Amino acid sequence: MVMTYVAGGAVLLGLVAPGTAVHTFAGDEAGERFGWAVSELSDIDRDGAREAIVGAPRHRDAAGQVTGHADVYSGRTGRLIYRFDGEPGDRLGYAMADAGDVDGDRVADIVVGATGEGALICTGIPRAGRIYVYSGRTGRRLLRVDGQAAGDQFGAAVGAIGDVNRDGRADLVVGAPCHDGSGGVDAGAAYVVSGRDGTILRRHDGSAAGDGLGWGAAGLGDIDGDRRGDYVVGAKDAGSGDRGLAYVYSGHSGRLRFTLAGDAASAEFGWFFVASAGDTDRDGRSDIYVGDFCAADDVGACTAPRGQAYVFSGRTGALLHLFQGAEVNDGAGPGRSAGDINRDGHADVVVGSYTSSAGAPSAGRVTVYSGRTGRVLFDHIGRNAGETLGYDAVGLGDVNRDGRTDLLVSGATADVVYVLST
């Protein structure tokens, strides 16, 4: 059954749609890009529901300095559990993730990136970028890890990869897409970082100048069956025509398992949105989500893109699904796993079309597709002009115990984030 929800007035094939805002979170100052990135978080308050992490990297403090912040909200009640504020110039909240248990207290911790740069390009800035890791149990800061060199934008992407070095603590993958490495200027780099003490366990360098390895990064779970978590890293300007590539690495050895590519319509494949799609084909391994919100653009330069999202097999790297924005300038691509919303045993995927004007100019749209068949299961059309609903989106599980999976969805241009029922 396809659920179509238009904000403010929904239709479900003759039934009242279940799509409602379970929680609404709002930024505390205009233009802070509250919801620039969002993430699900394991249940840290032990109430049976996952939590939500929301970043606002353009927030300014009382002195007018750009600090940024990241907030953790209860999935069950919507209350603010923690607020993490950046230092002047940090731009904290550019990226964030459930870090896994890095301190051994059996509660998930939180990793947040602070690139020091707001432009979506590599620029000459004095900061190298950094990440902070915070305790999920207490909120205190556990680690700060800085990038190698000025301008690296270390922390542009972060992800949890589990305990790859078998020291009993979860480890992290961190992108630094503007690092000048062995491949050349702005070839980029991705680092595996110890959750125990922040030491660098491994580094992958971009292959060629300008590749931008590290614009996206995420853990995938164990997809090769060796009982170590694996990970994916995006390089948005790598490959033929600078269309982008994504690399899947073994957590155990660091070797490259396979390279993922888009198609002739790709433009910025692997920028931000590389992630686990969950097990969509039910083969016992998580599959891989890659978004490209600038794809399928007949004009060029990300001027009027439909956008595309891809799902690849975690076992083989084969393309399983390709989803394209419904209209010109939809910007489809933000998203990842939605969870199993139709209860067929297959993980489904959520795709944001953040510049869609289906309901109002640039109001945005969020669509959930079946991981088994690729058909549309849920379609939420925004009506608030300029809200850019679907700027980021991820499944959150059933936070309100109504039997329906909920989604964490941002409208960052309007500084608003929703938990939506499907």
Short mmCIF file of C-alpha atoms in Angstrom, two decimals, residues 7 354-364 381-389 411 413-416 418:
data_model
loop_
_atom_site.label_atom_id
_atom_site.label_comp_id
_atom_site.label_asym_id
_atom_site.label_seq_id
_atom_site.Cartn_x
_atom_site.Cartn_y
_atom_site.Cartn_z
CA ALA A 7 1.78 18.12 4.91
CA TYR A 354 15.07 18.57 -0.70
CA THR A 355 14.48 21.11 -3.49
CA SER A 356 11.23 19.57 -4.73
CA SER A 357 8.45 22.05 -5.47
CA ALA A 358 5.67 19.46 -5.67
CA GLY A 359 3.78 21.05 -2.75
CA ALA A 360 5.27 24.57 -2.69
CA PRO A 361 8.44 26.19 -4.06
CA SER A 362 11.47 24.34 -2.60
CA ALA A 363 9.31 22.85 0.13
CA GLY A 364 10.93 19.45 -0.31
CA ILE A 381 5.22 16.15 0.18
CA GLY A 382 6.16 19.36 1.96
CA ARG A 383 4.00 22.47 1.73
CA ASN A 384 6.14 25.03 3.54
CA ALA A 385 7.86 27.08 0.83
CA GLY A 386 11.62 27.17 1.19
CA GLU A 387 11.75 24.56 3.96
CA THR A 388 13.81 22.05 1.90
CA LEU A 389 12.29 19.04 3.65
CA GLY A 411 14.29 21.05 6.63
CA THR A 413 16.95 25.97 5.24
CA ALA A 414 14.07 26.69 7.63
CA ASP A 415 16.04 25.44 10.66
CA VAL A 416 13.53 22.72 11.49
CA TYR A 418 10.75 16.53 12.30
#
